mmCIF file of C-alpha atoms in Angstrom:
data_model
loop_
_atom_site.group_PDB
_atom_site.id
_atom_site.type_symbol
_atom_site.label_atom_id
_atom_site.label_comp_id
_atom_site.label_asym_id
_atom_site.label_seq_id
_atom_site.Cartn_x
_atom_site.Cartn_y
_atom_site.Cartn_z
ATOM 1 C CA UNK A 64 120.581 126.805 127.849
ATOM 2 C CA UNK A 65 117.076 126.288 129.275
ATOM 3 C CA UNK A 66 116.208 128.970 131.799
ATOM 4 C CA UNK A 67 115.409 128.730 135.501
ATOM 5 C CA UNK A 68 111.704 128.260 136.046
ATOM 6 C CA UNK A 69 110.481 130.628 138.581
ATOM 7 C CA UNK A 70 107.490 131.715 140.559
ATOM 8 C CA UNK A 71 106.908 133.755 143.849
ATOM 9 C CA UNK A 72 103.893 135.012 145.611
ATOM 10 C CA UNK A 73 102.947 136.833 148.957
ATOM 11 C CA UNK A 74 99.510 136.729 150.358
ATOM 12 C CA UNK A 75 98.727 140.478 150.235
ATOM 13 C CA UNK A 76 98.864 140.013 146.424
ATOM 14 C CA UNK A 77 95.855 137.465 146.555
ATOM 15 C CA UNK A 78 94.686 136.003 149.842
ATOM 16 C CA UNK A 79 92.921 132.734 148.743
ATOM 17 C CA UNK A 80 90.622 133.124 151.772
ATOM 18 C CA UNK A 81 87.891 130.381 151.273
ATOM 19 C CA UNK A 82 89.644 129.530 147.947
ATOM 20 C CA UNK A 83 92.264 127.071 147.961
ATOM 21 C CA UNK A 84 94.535 127.014 144.895
ATOM 22 C CA UNK A 85 96.950 124.532 143.625
ATOM 23 C CA UNK A 86 99.255 124.692 140.440
ATOM 24 C CA UNK A 87 102.352 122.925 139.122
ATOM 25 C CA UNK A 88 105.747 124.433 138.094
ATOM 26 C CA UNK A 89 107.162 121.507 136.255
ATOM 27 C CA UNK A 90 107.012 118.691 138.705
ATOM 28 C CA UNK A 91 106.637 120.928 141.809
ATOM 29 C CA UNK A 92 103.121 121.376 143.292
ATOM 30 C CA UNK A 93 102.466 124.666 145.024
ATOM 31 C CA UNK A 94 99.414 125.151 147.132
ATOM 32 C CA UNK A 95 98.100 128.335 148.779
ATOM 33 C CA UNK A 96 95.130 128.599 151.093
ATOM 34 C CA UNK A 97 94.193 131.714 153.086
ATOM 35 C CA UNK A 98 91.923 129.968 155.628
ATOM 36 C CA UNK A 99 88.319 130.259 156.368
ATOM 37 C CA UNK A 100 86.465 133.625 156.612
ATOM 38 C CA UNK A 101 83.952 131.795 158.863
ATOM 39 C CA UNK A 102 86.683 131.196 161.352
ATOM 40 C CA UNK A 103 87.623 134.811 161.481
ATOM 41 C CA UNK A 104 90.315 135.116 158.783
ATOM 42 C CA UNK A 105 90.811 138.400 156.987
ATOM 43 C CA UNK A 106 94.313 138.287 155.603
ATOM 44 C CA UNK A 107 97.006 136.084 154.263
ATOM 45 C CA UNK A 108 100.445 136.799 155.477
ATOM 46 C CA UNK A 109 102.238 133.683 153.917
ATOM 47 C CA UNK A 110 104.545 133.923 151.067
ATOM 48 C CA UNK A 111 106.595 131.390 148.972
ATOM 49 C CA UNK A 112 109.349 131.235 146.227
ATOM 50 C CA UNK A 113 110.211 128.326 143.917
ATOM 51 C CA UNK A 114 112.955 128.108 141.424
ATOM 52 C CA UNK A 115 114.077 125.034 139.465
ATOM 53 C CA UNK A 116 116.332 123.882 136.680
ATOM 54 C CA UNK A 117 115.566 120.609 135.024
ATOM 55 C CA UNK A 118 118.954 120.430 133.096
ATOM 56 C CA UNK A 119 120.936 121.341 136.110
ATOM 57 C CA UNK A 120 119.012 119.219 138.272
ATOM 58 C CA UNK A 121 118.143 121.184 141.182
ATOM 59 C CA UNK A 122 115.174 122.991 142.980
ATOM 60 C CA UNK A 123 115.176 125.937 145.587
ATOM 61 C CA UNK A 124 112.087 126.774 147.595
ATOM 62 C CA UNK A 125 110.934 129.000 150.349
ATOM 63 C CA UNK A 126 107.825 129.348 152.470
ATOM 64 C CA UNK A 127 107.448 132.239 154.741
ATOM 65 C CA UNK A 128 104.860 132.593 157.530
ATOM 66 C CA UNK A 129 104.657 136.289 158.611
ATOM 67 C CA UNK A 130 102.881 137.929 161.591
ATOM 68 C CA UNK A 131 101.093 141.101 162.045
ATOM 69 C CA UNK A 132 101.456 142.139 158.438
ATOM 70 C CA UNK A 133 102.864 140.645 155.189
ATOM 71 C CA UNK A 134 105.601 143.112 154.957
ATOM 72 C CA UNK A 135 108.262 140.842 156.412
ATOM 73 C CA UNK A 136 107.252 138.076 153.920
ATOM 74 C CA UNK A 137 107.519 140.605 151.103
ATOM 75 C CA UNK A 138 110.931 141.599 152.390
ATOM 76 C CA UNK A 139 112.403 138.199 152.510
ATOM 77 C CA UNK A 140 111.001 137.099 148.987
ATOM 78 C CA UNK A 141 112.181 140.373 147.560
ATOM 79 C CA UNK A 142 115.558 140.122 149.239
ATOM 80 C CA UNK A 143 116.164 136.523 147.806
ATOM 81 C CA UNK A 144 115.120 137.787 144.400
ATOM 82 C CA UNK A 145 117.612 140.610 144.454
ATOM 83 C CA UNK A 146 120.423 138.035 144.923
ATOM 84 C CA UNK A 147 119.340 135.735 142.217
ATOM 85 C CA UNK A 148 122.338 136.181 140.082
ATOM 86 C CA UNK A 149 124.740 134.954 142.899
ATOM 87 C CA UNK A 150 122.632 132.206 144.154
ATOM 88 C CA UNK A 151 121.998 130.894 140.718
ATOM 89 C CA UNK A 152 125.750 130.721 140.101
ATOM 90 C CA UNK A 153 126.192 128.605 143.445
ATOM 91 C CA UNK A 154 123.345 126.081 142.149
ATOM 92 C CA UNK A 155 125.065 125.695 138.655
ATOM 93 C CA UNK A 156 128.109 124.294 140.580
ATOM 94 C CA UNK A 157 128.681 120.680 139.439
ATOM 95 C CA UNK A 158 130.384 119.776 142.597
ATOM 96 C CA UNK A 159 127.477 119.313 145.074
ATOM 97 C CA UNK A 160 129.756 119.416 148.192
ATOM 98 C CA UNK A 161 131.018 122.695 147.165
ATOM 99 C CA UNK A 162 127.529 123.890 146.175
ATOM 100 C CA UNK A 163 125.855 123.289 149.580
ATOM 101 C CA UNK A 164 128.998 124.774 151.396
ATOM 102 C CA UNK A 165 128.850 128.045 149.491
ATOM 103 C CA UNK A 166 125.011 128.026 149.556
ATOM 104 C CA UNK A 167 125.129 127.878 153.471
ATOM 105 C CA UNK A 168 127.919 130.527 153.715
ATOM 106 C CA UNK A 169 125.938 132.943 151.356
ATOM 107 C CA UNK A 170 122.452 132.638 153.049
ATOM 108 C CA UNK A 171 124.040 133.279 156.408
ATOM 109 C CA UNK A 172 125.966 136.327 155.120
ATOM 110 C CA UNK A 173 122.858 137.646 153.316
ATOM 111 C CA UNK A 174 120.708 137.585 156.405
ATOM 112 C CA UNK A 175 123.524 138.957 158.711
ATOM 113 C CA UNK A 176 124.387 141.819 156.316
ATOM 114 C CA UNK A 177 123.896 145.345 157.980
ATOM 115 C CA UNK A 178 121.738 146.672 155.087
ATOM 116 C CA UNK A 179 119.440 143.701 155.364
ATOM 117 C CA UNK A 180 119.211 144.256 159.164
ATOM 118 C CA UNK A 181 118.258 147.965 158.631
ATOM 119 C CA UNK A 182 115.612 147.124 156.143
ATOM 120 C CA UNK A 183 114.124 144.540 158.696
ATOM 121 C CA UNK A 184 113.813 147.448 161.374
ATOM 122 C CA UNK A 185 111.459 149.202 158.987
ATOM 123 C CA UNK A 186 108.935 146.683 158.507
ATOM 124 C CA UNK A 187 105.775 146.010 160.596
ATOM 125 C CA UNK A 188 105.896 142.584 162.034
ATOM 126 C CA UNK A 189 108.165 139.613 161.543
ATOM 127 C CA UNK A 190 108.269 136.076 159.914
ATOM 128 C CA UNK A 191 109.341 132.499 159.993
ATOM 129 C CA UNK A 192 110.895 131.065 157.053
ATOM 130 C CA UNK A 193 112.241 127.789 155.695
ATOM 131 C CA UNK A 194 114.690 127.748 152.693
ATOM 132 C CA UNK A 195 115.188 124.313 150.927
ATOM 133 C CA UNK A 196 117.605 123.373 148.261
ATOM 134 C CA UNK A 197 117.867 119.871 146.484
ATOM 135 C CA UNK A 198 120.587 118.562 144.268
ATOM 136 C CA UNK A 199 121.460 115.094 143.276
ATOM 137 C CA UNK A 200 120.587 112.819 146.352
ATOM 138 C CA UNK A 201 120.879 115.666 148.919
ATOM 139 C CA UNK A 202 118.468 118.376 150.338
ATOM 140 C CA UNK A 203 119.818 121.319 152.371
ATOM 141 C CA UNK A 204 117.508 123.274 154.609
ATOM 142 C CA UNK A 205 117.817 126.621 156.505
ATOM 143 C CA UNK A 206 115.122 127.330 159.032
ATOM 144 C CA UNK A 207 114.160 130.403 161.200
ATOM 145 C CA UNK A 208 110.902 129.813 163.096
ATOM 146 C CA UNK A 209 108.250 127.205 162.941
ATOM 147 C CA UNK A 210 107.701 126.240 159.254
ATOM 148 C CA UNK A 211 108.255 122.487 158.476
ATOM 149 C CA UNK A 212 109.980 120.367 155.931
ATOM 150 C CA UNK A 213 108.952 116.607 155.828
ATOM 151 C CA UNK A 214 110.643 114.037 153.630
ATOM 152 C CA UNK A 215 108.557 111.004 152.881
ATOM 153 C CA UNK A 216 110.191 107.601 151.899
ATOM 154 C CA UNK A 217 109.304 104.096 153.102
ATOM 155 C CA UNK A 218 113.013 103.728 154.731
ATOM 156 C CA UNK A 219 112.264 106.869 156.736
ATOM 157 C CA UNK A 220 108.441 105.922 157.287
ATOM 158 C CA UNK A 221 109.595 102.478 158.794
ATOM 159 C CA UNK A 222 111.579 104.181 161.621
ATOM 160 C CA UNK A 223 108.858 106.772 162.003
ATOM 161 C CA UNK A 224 111.194 109.534 160.682
ATOM 162 C CA UNK A 225 109.293 112.368 158.789
ATOM 163 C CA UNK A 226 110.152 115.721 159.858
ATOM 164 C CA UNK A 227 113.586 117.249 158.980
ATOM 165 C CA UNK A 228 113.727 120.523 161.040
ATOM 166 C CA UNK A 229 112.427 121.123 164.568
ATOM 167 C CA UNK A 230 109.981 123.932 164.925
ATOM 168 C CA UNK A 231 111.229 126.905 166.809
ATOM 169 C CA UNK A 232 108.687 129.449 168.262
ATOM 170 C CA UNK A 233 110.729 132.268 169.277
ATOM 171 C CA UNK A 234 112.829 132.995 166.139
ATOM 172 C CA UNK A 235 111.828 135.529 163.361
ATOM 173 C CA UNK A 236 113.251 137.824 160.557
ATOM 174 C CA UNK A 237 111.752 141.328 160.409
ATOM 175 C CA UNK A 238 111.042 143.793 163.188
ATOM 176 C CA UNK A 239 111.957 141.153 165.680
ATOM 177 C CA UNK A 240 115.067 139.775 164.050
ATOM 178 C CA UNK A 241 117.165 136.887 165.082
ATOM 179 C CA UNK A 242 120.059 138.267 162.998
ATOM 180 C CA UNK A 243 120.097 141.570 164.929
ATOM 181 C CA UNK A 244 120.854 139.512 168.080
ATOM 182 C CA UNK A 245 124.446 139.162 169.397
ATOM 183 C CA UNK A 246 124.324 135.788 168.331
ATOM 184 C CA UNK A 247 121.556 134.801 165.744
ATOM 185 C CA UNK A 248 119.538 131.608 166.420
ATOM 186 C CA UNK A 249 118.602 129.485 163.379
ATOM 187 C CA UNK A 250 118.956 125.873 162.225
ATOM 188 C CA UNK A 251 120.354 124.382 159.138
ATOM 189 C CA UNK A 252 121.666 121.123 157.818
ATOM 190 C CA UNK A 253 121.809 118.536 154.907
ATOM 191 C CA UNK A 254 119.987 115.287 154.479
ATOM 192 C CA UNK A 255 120.680 112.450 152.420
ATOM 193 C CA UNK A 256 117.623 111.125 150.360
ATOM 194 C CA UNK A 257 117.060 107.281 150.183
ATOM 195 C CA UNK A 258 116.994 105.179 146.872
ATOM 196 C CA UNK A 259 113.915 105.461 145.023
ATOM 197 C CA UNK A 260 111.112 107.880 145.266
ATOM 198 C CA UNK A 261 111.304 110.680 147.993
ATOM 199 C CA UNK A 262 108.712 113.263 148.410
ATOM 200 C CA UNK A 263 109.683 116.656 149.859
ATOM 201 C CA UNK A 264 106.965 118.719 151.518
ATOM 202 C CA UNK A 265 107.360 122.026 152.928
ATOM 203 C CA UNK A 266 104.404 123.620 154.697
ATOM 204 C CA UNK A 267 103.496 126.823 156.966
ATOM 205 C CA UNK A 268 101.716 125.966 160.141
ATOM 206 C CA UNK A 269 98.073 126.264 159.242
ATOM 207 C CA UNK A 270 97.824 122.438 158.392
ATOM 208 C CA UNK A 271 99.617 121.518 161.681
ATOM 209 C CA UNK A 272 97.578 123.641 163.926
ATOM 210 C CA UNK A 273 94.249 123.146 162.459
ATOM 211 C CA UNK A 274 91.174 122.281 164.729
ATOM 212 C CA UNK A 275 90.641 118.757 165.569
ATOM 213 C CA UNK A 276 94.335 117.954 164.415
ATOM 214 C CA UNK A 277 93.474 116.043 161.309
ATOM 215 C CA UNK A 278 97.257 115.881 160.076
ATOM 216 C CA UNK A 279 98.893 115.754 163.652
ATOM 217 C CA UNK A 280 100.732 112.402 162.323
ATOM 218 C CA UNK A 281 102.870 113.156 159.353
ATOM 219 C CA UNK A 282 101.950 109.776 157.997
ATOM 220 C CA UNK A 283 98.408 110.976 157.251
ATOM 221 C CA UNK A 284 99.982 113.510 155.140
ATOM 222 C CA UNK A 285 102.004 110.924 153.336
ATOM 223 C CA UNK A 286 99.043 108.919 152.630
ATOM 224 C CA UNK A 287 97.077 111.753 151.034
ATOM 225 C CA UNK A 288 100.043 112.532 148.674
ATOM 226 C CA UNK A 289 100.391 108.903 147.597
ATOM 227 C CA UNK A 290 96.732 108.318 146.917
ATOM 228 C CA UNK A 291 96.620 110.596 143.940
ATOM 229 C CA UNK A 292 98.900 113.121 142.038
ATOM 230 C CA UNK A 293 100.542 115.697 144.204
ATOM 231 C CA UNK A 294 98.242 118.301 143.048
ATOM 232 C CA UNK A 295 95.162 116.399 143.939
ATOM 233 C CA UNK A 296 96.931 115.314 147.238
ATOM 234 C CA UNK A 297 97.473 118.764 148.126
ATOM 235 C CA UNK A 298 93.788 120.003 147.292
ATOM 236 C CA UNK A 299 92.637 116.971 149.596
ATOM 237 C CA UNK A 300 94.848 118.346 152.498
ATOM 238 C CA UNK A 301 93.195 121.745 151.893
ATOM 239 C CA UNK A 302 89.577 120.509 151.845
ATOM 240 C CA UNK A 303 90.222 118.519 154.792
ATOM 241 C CA UNK A 304 91.458 121.635 157.050
ATOM 242 C CA UNK A 305 88.804 123.600 155.383
ATOM 243 C CA UNK A 306 86.012 121.139 156.576
ATOM 244 C CA UNK A 307 87.599 121.509 160.094
ATOM 245 C CA UNK A 308 87.274 125.127 159.966
ATOM 246 C CA UNK A 309 90.883 126.161 159.875
ATOM 247 C CA UNK A 310 91.729 129.978 160.495
ATOM 248 C CA UNK A 311 95.312 130.064 159.754
ATOM 249 C CA UNK A 312 97.042 130.417 156.252
ATOM 250 C CA UNK A 313 98.625 127.372 154.805
ATOM 251 C CA UNK A 314 101.132 127.443 152.143
ATOM 252 C CA UNK A 315 102.654 124.064 150.700
ATOM 253 C CA UNK A 316 105.282 123.299 148.139
ATOM 254 C CA UNK A 317 105.963 119.641 147.375
ATOM 255 C CA UNK A 318 107.544 117.519 144.707
ATOM 256 C CA UNK A 319 109.099 114.076 144.255
ATOM 257 C CA UNK A 320 112.792 113.134 143.556
ATOM 258 C CA UNK A 321 114.028 109.844 142.331
ATOM 259 C CA UNK A 322 117.363 108.763 143.636
ATOM 260 C CA UNK A 323 119.072 105.950 141.775
ATOM 261 C CA UNK A 324 121.991 105.264 144.235
ATOM 262 C CA UNK A 325 121.791 103.433 147.507
ATOM 263 C CA UNK A 326 121.921 105.756 150.667
ATOM 264 C CA UNK A 327 123.995 104.946 153.747
ATOM 265 C CA UNK A 328 123.349 101.691 155.593
ATOM 266 C CA UNK A 329 124.778 100.352 158.793
ATOM 267 C CA UNK A 330 127.435 97.750 159.009
ATOM 268 C CA UNK A 331 126.255 94.034 158.877
#
């Protein structure tokens, strides 16, 4: 059986300051940009992880935006990798409903475990993170903090529906840890994709909080991705925020999914 394609990275390994970089893992484009040194940037505290299996037909991806140091990003990425075996078993489930139910329960269980909470206490800083899994015509998401998932499709765009999760500015995992609270705060859900081509786009907040706000409207991101290949589109996004002297790190994961069946429609 074909193996799972995997890649992961954290910004303290290579910071990509002044040097945006985009590559593809199968059909998934992954972009890292550390921001501009001229704007005062000296480090990259983002991280990401991408797993995909073309035969089983799924993708799993994470973007992480850490604060203070990259330690919390390293912890989250490493912790998910430590639990690779059980997660891959879940992704291999042919029953997509059971797969998402099991995945939801497992991720919550992992983050709420006492051993993980103790590890979080020992890191410097904390992180926002966004986990995404896609199988068949559904995308599952789990969000802590202010990273963003957009799904681009003409049906959604016609109704100005782009952003899947809402950004939350007082949630983190790490030294300050939502899962160490009496009741943890996070958001999660499942979205049905539409018939035809859907573009999934995960990003940390550098592109959103760039000076002059060149991409304050998600439709502008969609247009850049549709104009060229995804790799070229992501490079164009990076070049635009570079010219606007962005300081913050930006990490992007994006890919296209073709859905054959019709999605839900209202009664006539």
